[in-house]
């Protein structure tokens, strides 16, 4: 009985971990370009840019260039 309970707890933990993963975000720029970021870009107050990582590279978008951001569901 304890093995079944342990398996159930581990399965629930795994499902909960997957549910907490971030969702891609579409960034609409003022010039009409749409950029898909793998997760929600972080705002850096000091530099005035939104930053995210894409394929191991840091990408920055100037705050003034962003029209809107929307999470893809």
C-alpha positions as a printed Julia matrix, in Angstrom:
73×3 Matrix{Float64}:
  0.0    0.0     0.0
  2.81   2.48    0.77
  4.37   1.96   -2.68
  1.08   2.9    -4.33
  0.82   5.98   -2.14
  4.41   6.96   -2.91
  3.81   6.5    -6.64
  0.68   8.65   -6.41
  2.51  11.42   -4.57
  5.36  11.39   -7.1
  2.91  11.47  -10.02
  1.05  14.43   -8.52
  4.33  16.25   -7.92
  5.41  15.69  -11.53
  2.11  16.98  -12.9
  2.28  20.02  -10.61
  5.8   20.78  -11.79
  4.75  20.69  -15.43
  1.81  22.97  -14.75
  4.16  25.58  -13.25
  6.2   25.86  -16.47
  6.16  29.19  -18.21
  4.18  29.88  -21.36
  5.44  31.58  -24.5
  4.68  35.28  -24.83
  3.95  37.22  -28.02
  5.51  40.68  -27.97
  3.9   43.13  -30.4
  6.2   46.01  -31.3
  5.06  49.46  -32.34
  6.28  48.85  -35.9
  3.94  45.83  -36.19
  6.5   43.07  -35.68
  5.49  40.08  -33.56
  8.17  38.34  -31.52
  7.54  35.05  -29.74
  9.53  34.81  -26.51
  9.82  31.36  -24.87
  8.63  32.87  -21.56
  7.54  36.28  -20.28
 10.32  38.84  -20.73
 11.65  40.45  -17.57
 11.7   44.24  -17.35
 15.04  45.79  -16.42
 14.35  49.23  -14.91
 17.97  50.28  -15.06
 18.34  49.78  -18.83
 14.67  50.38  -19.75
 14.49  47.11  -21.69
 12.59  43.84  -21.64
 14.95  40.87  -21.6
 14.52  37.2   -22.36
 16.7   34.31  -23.41
 16.18  32.57  -26.77
 18.33  29.59  -27.78
 20.97  30.54  -25.23
 21.22  34.16  -26.41
 20.06  37.17  -24.38
 17.62  39.33  -26.31
 16.68  42.87  -25.3
 13.78  44.96  -26.53
 13.55  48.64  -25.69
 10.48  49.41  -23.56
  9.5   52.26  -25.87
  9.34  49.84  -28.82
  6.84  47.47  -27.15
  3.17  47.97  -27.95
  1.81  44.97  -26.05
  2.64  41.56  -24.6
  0.28  38.63  -24.48
  0.79  35.16  -23.01
  0.06  32.32  -25.43
 -2.34  29.84  -23.85
